[in-house]
Structures are given as structure tokens and as C-alpha cells.
Amino acid sequence: MKIVTYNVNGLRQRVAQFGSLPKLLNSFDADLICLQETKLRRQELTADLAIADGYESFFSCTRTSDKGRTGYSGVATFCRVKSAISSVEVALPIAAEEGFTGLLACSRKDEAASVAEGLEEFSREELLKVDGEGRCIITDHGHFVLFNLYGPRAGDGDADRILFKLNFFKVLEKRWESLLQQGRRILVVGDLNIAPCAIDRCDAGPDFEKNQFRTWFRSMLVESGGRFFDVFRAKNPNRKDAFTCWPSNTGAEQFNYGTRIDHILSAGPCLHEEHDVEGHNLVTCHVKECDILTEYKRWKPGNTPRWNGGWSTKLEGSDHAPVYTFLVDIPDVSEHSTPPLAARYLPMVHGLQQTLVSVLMRRQAAKQVKSHVVSGSFSDGSTIISGGCSHGVKRSMANSDVPGIDMSCCSSDLDSENPTLNVGGRSEDISEESARNTTIAFHKEHVSSLPNKVTRKKARKSQQLSLRSFFQKSPNLDNDIDNSATDISTSQACVLNSNNPSQEAPVMDDCRCSAMQNETNEISSSQGQEELDCGCSPKKNDTNGTVYSQGQEERDGSCYLEKLKNNDALLEWQRIQQLMQNSIPLCKGHREPCVSRVVKKPGPTFGHRFYVCARAEGPSSNPEANCGYFRWASMKCRAK
């Protein structure tokens, strides 16, 4: 049986890197794959991220939003099985539990949720706090209990996170002790965010091992009288430079300048009948090998060095490397099925698996709703008003956008003999006689030039403006304004003056309406042509030949000034770029341009910029590595 632990630094990113979830999982060729830092919220667990053929998966996601962070941790365990029902495979767990306190196994509203055995001394609030960040999944495989862990990170000056980390491992240790007292075997895998010894850190100083978390870690090991084996060190006791994590912003992977914080621990007797014999334990009897899968590192031999143009090259992969172990002589277990915690039973995943019948029924229902809406709009929102024109105008009053008339207040009842027209909040009865003396004419061109609000919003959202467009004058702007003004004046001549209902509106026949419309279109088109001519070509006069209008001269002057401004802006930007290039210092070790960085750690220098050597971080004995040059970008920061 092969077990792999891997901090993926975002499951969605790793799936995209490999093309699909099955390809990512199959690349390990392992029976149990434990992933940390999935960065997924519960509602983001879709089938493409949680379900893969031949695997059963179990997830734990962040349940809190401390400091505004959501989806920043999370763990997942994938079990490769041949059958999810009535299986005797060890890889398929007999039971599964989210978290390690026992409180997440039940609903949050269930006040009767039982605390895990051995944790009775802690309050319910303390347990929910340490177990609320989605950092543990427990799967019981019969012969052993597997803990998939993502240990919290705590900076030196962050007192709150240091306290949280202490409580996290304190509660966890109590849970382990309880299981060991019951005679269970335990495997702990994952990113614990602890490098136990100086050999596990590239730049370990003399006080490195005095850290309280490293002291606690070593106290758990057999060498210090504890119950756990560090499986990697048990198989590779003296290997140096065996690291699993590298800083992603310094290029430290190139010189293997990192730390070992991804671990596989084991505790408990072996599976043999004579397991009480001295020297018999889970590691000695069943662990064949344990190593680091360095082929998953982001930086690979042959990549362009970062200081020779490689900074622009995006390195795919996590800042961690997987660790694996291979177990032997593990017998089958009794027949069992997939535990209910599996991702296949989650509503957000199970709901995405639709049948063909449900899809067809949903489409049929959508068509029925659409037909009902269309028929309802004609029966409730359409109005026919006849007058002097030979053809009546039929349109939806609710969807029209006519100046001077509030169409939201208009209504009509086709079943009644005298329709009612509500104008400005007043209700007017339109009799047959008054309808003859009243005409509301809608020009086809005018209606088409007034899109509804929804269309205008969609058009506004679909326009992708460039920076250059803000500095260019559209030649069609004046033309559009003139056309719209002409259309409005034309429509005002044909639209009923609703503010004075006692005044009789003029009646126009079809000939006058069409003649006025044609005349208006000719005027607007001629004006638009003049505007276009002024923008790009000289205006031709039948009597005086080619002349320039006053407006054309003004536009030529504005275009010239605009070109001067653009040239000045371009020259200024080039000057700034050259100044910035000249202000970048050269590192003293290699005489190469430095790279700028910004302080992100809270403190008096937060947000300030500084320069460092551009080369990848590495051991000081290597002349090709970072020389350690540092300089503040501002003299004020240097004074501090």
C-alpha cells in the first residue's frame, strides 16, 4: 500500500495544471492520497474537484472567516478502491470523521454532539475553535487510523496564532493518547509546519531547536521517549538537504534552500501475532521505504535562472513536494462500504449529477413559462389606439419609453368598451368619439432608437474600453446628438400633449406624417454628413468651392493640441521609466540590477519598498546564490 501526502497550495490550481483531477491523482499511483491546503469552501466542492473514477474522497473545509479569510486551508483524502460497496480493501475506510474533536461529525445545531473520547477536559468553545479551520480528516482503515493534517502557521510576533497553534497540537496529542490506549495504530501525515531538527532546515541557527513547537515535536518521537516514529528519518537517518518546502518568492528551489515540514509519523505495534517482541513495530515490520517526490518541484533542471530573465517565467506547481511511504504485509479487512462522509454523498456534489429525464423536464417547463409570459404580455400590457391614421398602433405600453408619458401608470382593458388611460397619475376614460379625435403616432425609426433599460445596461456592460479611447473624440458623437434631437422634435410634433387633456390635439393624416418624417430624416442625415465632413474632409460648397467652416478650424486646432498632449505624455512616461531604471541599484556581490519588494509584515516599515539581490536564495557558500544585498528605496525608511 502506497500513501502520499502533498500540500497542493490550492487544489483548483493543481487540477488545472494536470488537466483534470483523475490525471493528478493517477500521477502518484498511490492507494491513499492526502492533500493539504486545498483552499476550497464547502460550497465550492464541485464534481470536477471532488469526484474521480476509482477514488472515494473525504473533505474538510474552513468553517470560520477569521480576519476576513475564507477558504485558506482545507484538507482532502482520496482513497483508490475497486468497489465502493461491500469491499474488503484496506484503502476504503471503515469510518471517517471531519476534524479531530468529534463535534464536526454532527450538525452544528445539535447540542447533543458528543466530544471525542479523551477530550473531556476542554470546553466546547475551545474545541470548536481549534477544529473550525478545516485542518484534519480522520479515516479508519481497520488496521490503522489515518490522520490527514494541515498544521497552523504562526509567525514569531503573532501572539494570537501562536496560542492557537499551541492549543491545536495540545488537543491533538490528547486524541492520539486516547487512541493508543485503546490499542489502535496511528499514521499521521501532512504539512505540520514544524521542522523538528537543525538538519531539517537550510539556515538553522544555534538556537533553532529551542523553539517550543520543535521541542514538542521531538518529545513525541521514540528517540525522546515518545510513541511516534518519524518515518522518513527512520529510513533516512543522516540524509542532509532533504527538504519538502521552499519559499516561492525567492527562487530557493533552484539551490534546494528549503525546509522539511511535511511528515509521515507512525505509532503502535505491528500486525504480527508476536508484536510484543522487542524490535517489532509498524515501521520496522511494515514500512518498506519513505522518500520525497522531488520531481514535483516547481523549478526543474534546465529552467532559465531567475536573474537571467527567468522572473517572467511562471513556474507551475506547489511550493511543496510530496512525501510517500510504502507499506507491506497489510491484510484485507472485513467487508464494508463507503462511509457517509464521502464527497459522493454531499448535496453540492450529488446535485450536479442530473439524469436525462430531469434535463428534458426542465427545458419543457422553461418553454411553458416563456409561452405563458408572452401570452400574458399581449393580454395585459398591449393597447390599441386608433385615430386619424389609417392603421392603429399596437405595442406594449409597459416596455415603451416615451418622454412626457409615464408608461408605468398606463393600463388598458381590452375587454371593456372604453379603455382607461392613466396619465400622470390621473385616470382618463377614452370613449370611441374621443379616440377618433386623438392620435398617438409612434415613428418606427424613433421607437427603434430608444432601446429599453435592459438593452442599454447590457450594451454598457459589453463595451470593453481601452485607455486610448478616453483620449479620442468620437466623430459620430455630434451626429448622434443631432439625430436624437431631430427625432425628439419629430416625435413631439406627433405625440399627444398629455399635460392638457382639455386641449384638442391636432390630427395628422398618413401623408403629412410620412412627409414630415422623410423631411426630418433628410435634415438629420445632411447634418450628420456635415459633421463627418468637418471631421475628416473639407466641406464642399456649390458656389464657393472648397471652404473650411469655423467649426472645422476649431476641430483642427483641438486635434493638434491633443496630439501635442499625447506626445508630451509619452515623453514624460519615457523619462519616468528611464529615471526608474537608473535608480535601481546594483547588488555588491554580482553587480547586477536588484529587484524591488514591499514589506508585508505588520510593523513600522509596513508597505515600504526595498531592493535585494535578484538571484535565487541559496547557501552563503555558493557564489551563484543570492549575495544578501539589501537597501531601502527611501531614505526615510533607512533612518528608522
XYZ file of C-alpha atoms in Angstrom:
640
model
C 0.000 0.000 0.000
C 1.364 3.394 -1.062
C 0.484 6.526 0.910
C 1.253 10.048 -0.382
C 0.957 13.378 1.413
C 1.104 16.603 -0.592
C 0.465 20.257 0.199
C -1.069 21.291 -3.131
C -1.283 25.040 -2.343
C -4.718 25.179 -3.978
C -6.455 22.095 -5.348
C -8.116 24.049 -8.156
C -4.707 25.217 -9.410
C -3.218 21.706 -9.337
C -6.195 20.253 -11.208
C -5.761 22.928 -13.865
C -2.037 22.182 -14.033
C -2.563 18.466 -14.692
C -5.671 18.910 -16.822
C -8.130 17.063 -14.587
C -8.476 15.580 -11.114
C -8.029 11.941 -12.277
C -4.754 12.850 -14.021
C -3.469 14.497 -10.860
C -4.355 11.524 -8.680
C -3.131 8.901 -11.137
C 0.255 10.599 -11.372
C 1.008 9.443 -7.808
C -0.020 5.816 -8.411
C -0.942 5.610 -4.735
C -3.711 3.984 -2.695
C -4.143 6.813 -0.192
C -3.522 10.409 -1.298
C -3.702 13.053 1.428
C -3.827 16.664 0.249
C -3.456 19.805 2.341
C -4.223 23.479 1.740
C -6.951 22.763 -0.793
C -8.268 26.349 -0.364
C -11.857 25.318 -1.040
C -15.037 26.336 0.722
C -17.823 23.822 1.213
C -19.992 25.427 -1.487
C -17.089 25.204 -3.964
C -16.870 21.400 -3.827
C -17.978 20.596 -7.366
C -17.759 17.231 -9.085
C -14.670 18.166 -11.119
C -12.759 18.887 -7.883
C -14.112 16.144 -5.617
C -15.092 13.126 -7.733
C -12.771 10.877 -9.763
C -13.433 7.413 -11.137
C -11.858 4.747 -8.956
C -11.478 7.030 -5.921
C -13.520 7.844 -2.831
C -12.830 11.282 -1.357
C -13.312 12.963 2.027
C -13.047 16.731 2.581
C -12.776 19.147 5.462
C -13.184 22.855 4.692
C -12.803 26.062 6.646
C -15.844 26.853 8.765
C -14.678 30.253 10.013
C -13.886 33.599 8.399
C -11.334 34.854 10.888
C -9.733 38.157 9.770
C -11.852 38.056 6.633
C -10.185 34.907 5.323
C -12.275 32.135 3.787
C -11.075 29.032 2.041
C -7.464 29.463 3.167
C -6.778 25.922 4.427
C -8.676 22.657 3.961
C -7.636 19.008 3.613
C -8.801 16.106 1.467
C -8.124 12.361 1.445
C -8.565 10.328 -1.755
C -8.787 6.539 -1.468
C -8.197 4.386 -4.548
C -10.651 1.469 -4.483
C -12.103 -1.041 -6.898
C -15.522 -1.073 -5.282
C -17.291 1.433 -3.044
C -19.835 -1.130 -1.778
C -19.182 -4.417 0.032
C -15.413 -4.092 -0.261
C -12.642 -5.729 1.753
C -9.949 -3.285 0.616
C -7.895 -1.552 3.267
C -7.800 1.655 1.231
C -11.577 2.076 1.613
C -12.104 3.394 5.151
C -14.490 1.724 7.548
C -15.329 5.089 9.111
C -14.447 8.729 8.525
C -14.566 11.850 10.668
C -14.194 15.529 9.852
C -11.961 17.229 12.379
C -10.489 15.590 15.466
C -12.724 16.780 18.304
C -15.854 14.792 17.462
C -18.016 17.933 17.285
C -17.975 18.292 13.499
C -19.396 14.835 12.909
C -22.858 16.113 13.856
C -24.860 19.155 12.848
C -23.856 22.452 14.404
C -27.346 22.911 15.778
C -27.200 19.559 17.531
C -26.352 20.422 21.115
C -26.030 16.735 21.976
C -22.960 16.229 19.758
C -20.510 14.178 21.784
C -16.925 15.212 22.355
C -14.319 12.671 21.275
C -13.012 10.375 23.977
C -10.074 11.842 25.851
C -11.007 15.484 25.225
C -13.477 15.949 28.077
C -11.191 18.401 29.895
C -11.611 21.021 27.120
C -14.623 23.268 26.771
C -16.895 23.028 23.761
C -15.872 26.529 22.618
C -12.172 25.660 22.726
C -12.682 22.508 20.693
C -14.816 24.207 18.056
C -12.252 26.977 17.678
C -9.257 24.697 17.041
C -11.346 22.436 14.815
C -13.043 25.115 12.734
C -10.384 25.816 10.111
C -10.669 22.564 8.170
C -7.276 21.172 9.154
C -7.973 17.486 9.751
C -9.673 14.471 8.206
C -9.581 11.114 10.042
C -10.169 7.849 8.190
C -10.298 4.499 9.977
C -8.861 1.722 7.807
C -9.285 -1.084 10.304
C -5.612 -1.889 10.843
C -4.721 1.761 11.473
C -6.262 5.210 11.883
C -5.034 7.801 9.381
C -4.809 11.495 10.347
C -4.524 13.889 7.403
C -3.304 17.143 8.987
C -2.523 20.688 7.959
C -0.822 22.302 10.935
C -1.344 26.033 11.556
C 1.405 28.523 10.833
C 2.394 31.081 13.455
C 4.839 33.929 12.958
C 7.240 34.983 15.681
C 5.322 38.162 16.506
C 1.776 36.842 16.131
C 0.699 36.029 19.685
C -2.835 35.004 18.717
C -1.715 32.427 16.155
C 0.996 31.106 18.461
C -1.636 30.452 21.122
C -3.925 28.867 18.541
C -1.133 26.574 17.351
C -0.306 25.516 20.911
C -3.934 24.637 21.644
C -4.268 22.866 18.308
C -1.453 20.408 18.971
C -2.357 20.083 22.657
C -5.856 18.850 21.816
C -4.492 16.680 19.023
C -1.998 14.993 21.329
C -4.783 14.121 23.771
C -6.740 12.477 20.963
C -3.711 10.417 19.932
C -3.105 9.279 23.500
C -6.697 8.118 23.785
C -6.473 6.030 20.594
C -3.138 4.498 21.596
C -4.581 3.496 24.975
C -7.295 1.646 23.058
C -4.593 -0.326 21.235
C -5.071 1.419 17.881
C -2.268 2.063 15.397
C -1.920 5.649 14.157
C -0.498 7.145 10.982
C -0.141 10.940 10.899
C 0.609 12.519 7.531
C 0.580 16.092 6.291
C 2.116 19.539 6.483
C 2.646 20.138 10.194
C 4.518 23.442 9.671
C 7.265 22.250 12.030
C 10.856 21.350 11.156
C 11.949 19.275 14.179
C 15.751 19.370 13.941
C 18.515 21.568 12.578
C 19.200 19.018 9.835
C 15.699 19.705 8.545
C 16.300 23.415 7.912
C 18.660 25.065 5.429
C 19.625 28.055 7.604
C 19.221 26.642 11.101
C 20.994 28.733 13.722
C 22.345 27.705 17.118
C 19.008 28.340 18.848
C 16.906 26.732 16.157
C 15.917 23.641 18.149
C 14.910 25.661 21.230
C 11.648 26.696 19.616
C 8.665 25.485 21.682
C 6.970 23.730 18.763
C 10.137 21.921 17.706
C 10.690 20.880 21.303
C 7.155 19.477 21.464
C 7.586 17.650 18.153
C 10.789 15.914 19.274
C 9.185 14.974 22.609
C 6.624 12.930 20.641
C 9.319 10.830 18.941
C 10.652 7.485 20.118
C 14.181 8.919 20.453
C 12.894 11.241 23.202
C 10.730 8.626 24.918
C 7.586 9.259 22.900
C 5.369 6.860 20.944
C 5.821 8.096 17.363
C 8.356 7.349 14.651
C 9.441 9.974 12.140
C 9.173 7.523 9.251
C 11.390 9.491 6.871
C 14.199 9.834 9.422
C 13.784 6.199 10.433
C 14.563 5.196 6.832
C 16.975 8.070 6.030
C 18.598 8.978 9.375
C 21.564 11.003 8.108
C 20.371 12.454 4.813
C 21.020 16.171 4.513
C 19.299 18.725 2.293
C 16.143 16.615 2.357
C 13.603 19.418 2.126
C 9.926 19.466 1.187
C 9.100 23.196 1.123
C 10.814 26.223 -0.426
C 9.976 29.950 -0.354
C 8.126 30.721 -3.566
C 9.186 34.376 -3.854
C 12.964 33.906 -3.627
C 13.568 31.121 -6.154
C 15.093 28.999 -3.384
C 14.127 25.757 -5.129
C 16.962 26.197 -7.617
C 19.599 25.713 -4.908
C 17.385 23.441 -2.755
C 17.349 26.014 0.017
C 14.292 24.973 1.999
C 12.916 23.107 4.998
C 11.294 19.758 5.834
C 7.848 20.357 7.320
C 5.831 17.643 5.522
C 5.928 14.479 7.608
C 4.731 10.893 7.971
C 4.547 9.691 11.581
C 3.519 6.280 12.890
C 2.749 4.835 16.309
C 1.562 1.463 17.552
C 2.509 -2.194 17.276
C 2.966 -4.195 14.095
C 0.329 -6.501 12.638
C 2.163 -9.718 13.512
C 0.926 -12.013 16.233
C 4.190 -11.656 18.129
C 4.003 -7.858 18.021
C 5.072 -7.609 21.676
C 8.544 -8.830 20.792
C 11.251 -6.181 21.121
C 12.053 -4.511 17.803
C 8.615 -5.200 16.333
C 6.704 -2.065 15.393
C 4.788 -0.629 12.484
C 7.852 0.975 10.875
C 10.246 -1.917 11.261
C 7.813 -4.591 10.097
C 5.628 -2.855 7.507
C 7.324 0.271 6.124
C 9.367 -0.640 3.071
C 10.501 2.854 2.092
C 9.793 6.539 2.601
C 11.075 9.367 0.424
C 10.409 12.777 -1.158
C 8.996 13.053 -4.691
C 11.316 15.816 -5.897
C 10.039 15.532 -9.477
C 7.021 17.585 -8.378
C 9.168 20.607 -7.545
C 8.302 23.778 -9.450
C 11.853 24.534 -10.564
C 13.440 21.818 -12.659
C 16.929 21.475 -14.157
C 17.013 23.302 -17.466
C 14.791 26.188 -16.402
C 16.095 29.689 -17.071
C 17.758 31.145 -13.957
C 15.564 33.801 -12.400
C 18.180 36.577 -12.669
C 18.719 35.881 -16.408
C 15.164 36.644 -17.419
C 13.524 33.770 -15.605
C 11.474 36.010 -13.316
C 8.895 36.412 -16.065
C 8.604 32.632 -16.462
C 5.691 31.235 -14.486
C 6.595 28.097 -12.564
C 3.680 25.707 -12.266
C 3.219 23.640 -9.163
C 3.103 23.923 -5.424
C 5.845 25.293 -3.199
C 5.866 21.867 -1.511
C 6.984 18.447 -2.695
C 5.019 15.263 -1.933
C 6.261 12.664 0.532
C 5.352 8.994 0.207
C 5.707 5.763 2.118
C 5.183 2.176 1.027
C 3.596 -0.342 3.413
C 3.838 -4.105 3.006
C 2.091 -7.132 4.500
C -1.189 -5.307 5.123
C -4.055 -7.861 5.051
C -7.598 -7.197 3.942
C -10.316 -6.145 6.359
C -13.888 -7.265 6.837
C -16.491 -6.381 4.227
C -17.723 -2.792 4.441
C -18.995 0.120 2.347
C -18.131 3.786 1.858
C -18.747 5.934 4.971
C -21.477 8.599 4.690
C -18.906 11.419 4.975
C -17.688 10.680 1.447
C -17.904 13.505 -1.079
C -20.168 11.433 -3.313
C -22.964 11.999 -0.789
C -22.542 15.761 -0.425
C -25.557 17.718 -1.764
C -23.426 20.203 -3.700
C -21.716 17.313 -5.496
C -24.596 14.863 -5.772
C -26.913 17.592 -7.044
C -24.773 18.142 -10.124
C -25.332 14.603 -11.379
C -28.524 15.003 -13.403
C -30.477 12.471 -15.373
C -31.577 12.941 -18.956
C -35.231 12.954 -17.892
C -34.657 15.840 -15.432
C -32.925 17.925 -18.106
C -35.764 17.405 -20.611
C -38.409 18.179 -17.982
C -36.608 21.372 -17.021
C -36.476 22.506 -20.654
C -40.175 21.756 -21.133
C -41.056 23.729 -18.014
C -38.968 26.679 -19.232
C -40.790 26.691 -22.578
C -44.164 26.659 -20.834
C -43.191 29.571 -18.608
C -41.898 31.535 -21.594
C -45.089 30.978 -23.609
C -47.200 31.973 -20.605
C -45.220 35.204 -20.153
C -45.549 36.097 -23.852
C -49.289 35.443 -23.910
C -49.764 37.361 -20.690
C -47.898 40.399 -22.031
C -50.216 40.597 -25.049
C -53.361 40.155 -22.996
C -52.442 42.557 -20.184
C -49.931 45.073 -21.492
C -50.961 45.789 -25.115
C -53.091 48.768 -26.111
C -54.686 49.607 -29.484
C -55.365 53.287 -30.029
C -56.914 54.272 -33.355
C -57.258 57.796 -34.682
C -56.770 59.842 -37.802
C -54.148 57.491 -39.203
C -55.499 54.582 -41.197
C -53.574 51.954 -39.197
C -53.735 51.568 -35.435
C -50.567 51.367 -33.370
C -50.255 48.254 -31.186
C -47.395 47.966 -28.739
C -46.716 47.198 -25.114
C -47.126 50.312 -23.050
C -45.079 48.899 -20.184
C -41.998 48.363 -22.384
C -42.169 51.705 -24.204
C -40.037 54.661 -23.246
C -41.770 57.849 -24.433
C -40.898 61.282 -22.993
C -43.724 63.017 -21.230
C -45.773 59.900 -20.508
C -45.248 57.641 -17.539
C -45.907 54.255 -19.100
C -45.727 52.513 -15.765
C -49.034 54.191 -14.950
C -50.699 53.253 -18.245
C -53.132 50.391 -18.360
C -55.914 49.212 -20.588
C -58.596 46.621 -20.510
C -59.291 45.157 -23.898
C -62.471 43.536 -22.695
C -64.089 46.868 -21.781
C -65.697 49.131 -24.348
C -63.974 52.277 -23.131
C -60.279 51.699 -22.351
C -58.735 53.628 -19.483
C -55.519 55.603 -19.927
C -53.681 56.660 -16.787
C -51.533 59.750 -17.447
C -49.525 61.377 -14.685
C -51.477 59.521 -12.033
C -54.899 60.596 -13.466
C -57.354 58.145 -14.918
C -58.938 59.195 -18.219
C -61.763 57.352 -19.966
C -61.210 57.108 -23.689
C -64.500 56.884 -25.483
C -64.923 55.966 -29.080
C -65.591 59.597 -30.057
C -62.602 60.981 -28.228
C -60.420 58.235 -29.655
C -61.237 59.470 -33.137
C -60.107 62.975 -32.231
C -56.960 61.775 -30.542
C -53.967 60.306 -32.288
C -50.761 58.978 -30.776
C -48.259 58.309 -33.543
C -45.068 56.330 -32.964
C -42.442 56.625 -35.658
C -40.727 53.327 -36.366
C -37.322 54.996 -36.508
C -37.907 56.824 -33.246
C -39.021 53.688 -31.406
C -36.023 51.718 -32.608
C -33.681 54.490 -31.497
C -34.959 54.227 -27.909
C -33.906 50.854 -26.507
C -35.270 49.747 -23.201
C -33.275 49.939 -19.989
C -32.221 46.304 -20.045
C -30.740 46.642 -23.529
C -28.838 49.766 -22.544
C -27.404 48.038 -19.469
C -26.280 45.018 -21.496
C -24.696 47.256 -24.114
C -22.891 49.233 -21.437
C -21.523 46.072 -19.810
C -20.381 44.559 -23.103
C -18.275 47.587 -24.098
C -14.599 46.978 -23.324
C -12.974 50.421 -23.433
C -9.253 50.860 -23.849
C -7.162 53.586 -22.257
C -6.699 55.272 -25.643
C -10.456 55.598 -26.149
C -10.694 58.083 -23.281
C -8.378 60.492 -25.106
C -10.024 60.234 -28.551
C -13.080 62.196 -29.686
C -15.712 60.129 -31.420
C -16.574 61.618 -34.876
C -20.108 60.252 -34.593
C -20.887 61.951 -31.282
C -22.298 65.183 -32.709
C -24.120 63.237 -35.407
C -25.820 61.081 -32.797
C -26.823 64.155 -30.790
C -28.311 65.901 -33.824
C -30.160 62.784 -34.904
C -31.570 62.207 -31.451
C -32.611 65.855 -31.164
C -34.331 65.712 -34.542
C -36.099 62.500 -33.615
C -37.280 64.034 -30.359
C -38.597 67.146 -32.118
C -40.368 64.997 -34.672
C -41.917 62.798 -32.024
C -43.040 65.837 -30.051
C -44.938 67.058 -33.100
C -46.776 63.761 -33.324
C -47.240 62.880 -29.624
C -50.328 63.956 -27.699
C -49.785 66.750 -25.193
C -50.873 64.785 -22.159
C -50.448 67.644 -19.688
C -53.557 69.465 -21.060
C -56.317 66.924 -21.670
C -58.944 69.588 -22.416
C -56.983 70.940 -25.367
C -57.765 69.222 -28.628
C -54.693 67.664 -30.209
C -54.041 68.274 -33.913
C -54.872 65.401 -36.174
C -52.493 64.435 -38.991
C -53.185 62.128 -41.821
C -50.828 59.467 -43.105
C -49.470 61.676 -45.865
C -48.491 64.542 -43.542
C -46.904 62.115 -41.045
C -44.828 60.379 -43.701
C -43.866 63.669 -45.365
C -42.708 65.190 -42.094
C -40.764 62.043 -41.230
C -38.983 61.989 -44.608
C -38.153 65.690 -44.310
C -36.784 65.155 -40.815
C -34.648 62.207 -41.914
C -33.200 64.257 -44.770
C -32.333 67.138 -42.440
C -30.722 64.844 -39.818
C -28.768 62.884 -42.426
C -27.492 66.078 -44.065
C -26.443 67.434 -40.678
C -24.708 64.187 -39.831
C -22.874 64.259 -43.146
C -21.697 67.794 -42.449
C -20.367 66.698 -39.076
C -18.483 63.797 -40.638
C -17.133 66.032 -43.374
C -15.875 68.510 -40.816
C -14.060 65.757 -39.018
C -12.080 64.242 -41.883
C -12.527 66.067 -45.232
C -13.125 69.634 -46.441
C -16.708 70.779 -46.876
C -17.780 71.384 -50.495
C -19.876 74.441 -51.335
C -21.758 74.586 -54.610
C -20.998 78.342 -55.128
C -17.689 78.993 -53.383
C -15.928 75.631 -53.952
C -13.965 74.030 -51.172
C -14.036 76.041 -47.924
C -13.371 75.386 -44.286
C -16.065 76.160 -41.779
C -15.356 77.777 -38.474
C -16.211 74.541 -36.688
C -13.702 72.675 -38.833
C -10.936 75.113 -37.896
C -11.744 74.676 -34.224
C -11.663 70.902 -34.547
C -8.344 71.011 -36.373
C -6.933 73.152 -33.593
C -8.221 70.830 -30.884
C -6.833 67.780 -32.710
C -3.439 69.457 -32.940
C -3.443 70.314 -29.250
C -4.497 66.779 -28.420
C -1.605 65.357 -30.419
C 0.784 67.657 -28.588
C -0.590 66.487 -25.242
C -0.215 62.852 -26.248
C 3.366 63.426 -27.344
C 4.161 65.251 -24.124
C 2.617 62.451 -22.063
C 4.623 59.844 -23.986
C 7.866 61.731 -23.485
C 7.127 62.193 -19.784
C 6.383 58.495 -19.330
C 9.626 57.573 -21.120
C 11.508 59.977 -18.854
C 9.950 58.366 -15.751
C 10.825 54.898 -16.975
C 14.416 55.926 -17.623
C 14.625 57.543 -14.203
C 13.280 54.403 -12.549
C 15.754 52.268 -14.493
C 18.656 54.481 -13.435
C 17.518 54.458 -9.785
C 17.624 50.634 -9.484
C 20.815 49.811 -7.555
C 23.295 47.075 -8.390
C 23.991 44.355 -5.857
C 27.532 44.315 -4.485
C 28.076 40.586 -4.910
C 27.321 40.265 -8.646
C 26.986 43.889 -9.865
C 23.555 43.058 -11.279
C 20.294 45.082 -11.091
C 18.336 44.350 -7.930
C 14.639 43.551 -7.631
C 12.248 45.654 -5.558
C 9.991 44.225 -2.882
C 7.477 45.606 -0.397
C 7.288 44.913 3.343
C 4.080 42.969 4.060
C 4.710 42.197 7.722
C 2.788 44.480 10.109
C 5.047 46.979 11.806
C 6.599 50.444 11.434
C 8.001 49.623 7.976
C 4.829 48.043 6.592
C 4.266 48.984 2.941
C 7.773 50.351 2.403
C 9.780 49.334 -0.650
C 13.300 47.926 -0.630
C 15.812 46.378 -3.039
C 17.507 42.988 -2.762
C 19.760 40.847 -4.905
C 17.817 39.343 -7.810
C 19.437 35.923 -7.628
C 17.807 32.888 -6.104
C 18.221 32.310 -2.389
C 20.812 29.702 -1.508
C 23.651 28.818 0.864
C 26.177 31.572 1.519
C 28.981 29.262 0.415
C 27.592 29.199 -3.138
C 28.797 32.280 -5.137
C 25.988 31.779 -7.656
C 23.327 32.237 -4.999
C 21.855 35.430 -3.541
C 24.590 37.670 -2.148
C 22.351 39.095 0.573
C 22.391 42.711 -0.660
C 19.664 44.927 0.842
C 18.800 48.611 0.510
C 15.737 50.693 1.343
C 14.195 52.532 -1.583
C 13.566 55.618 0.581
C 15.958 57.452 2.880
C 13.163 57.783 5.477
C 13.000 54.012 5.895
C 16.752 53.856 6.301
C 16.585 56.354 9.156
C 14.134 54.114 11.005
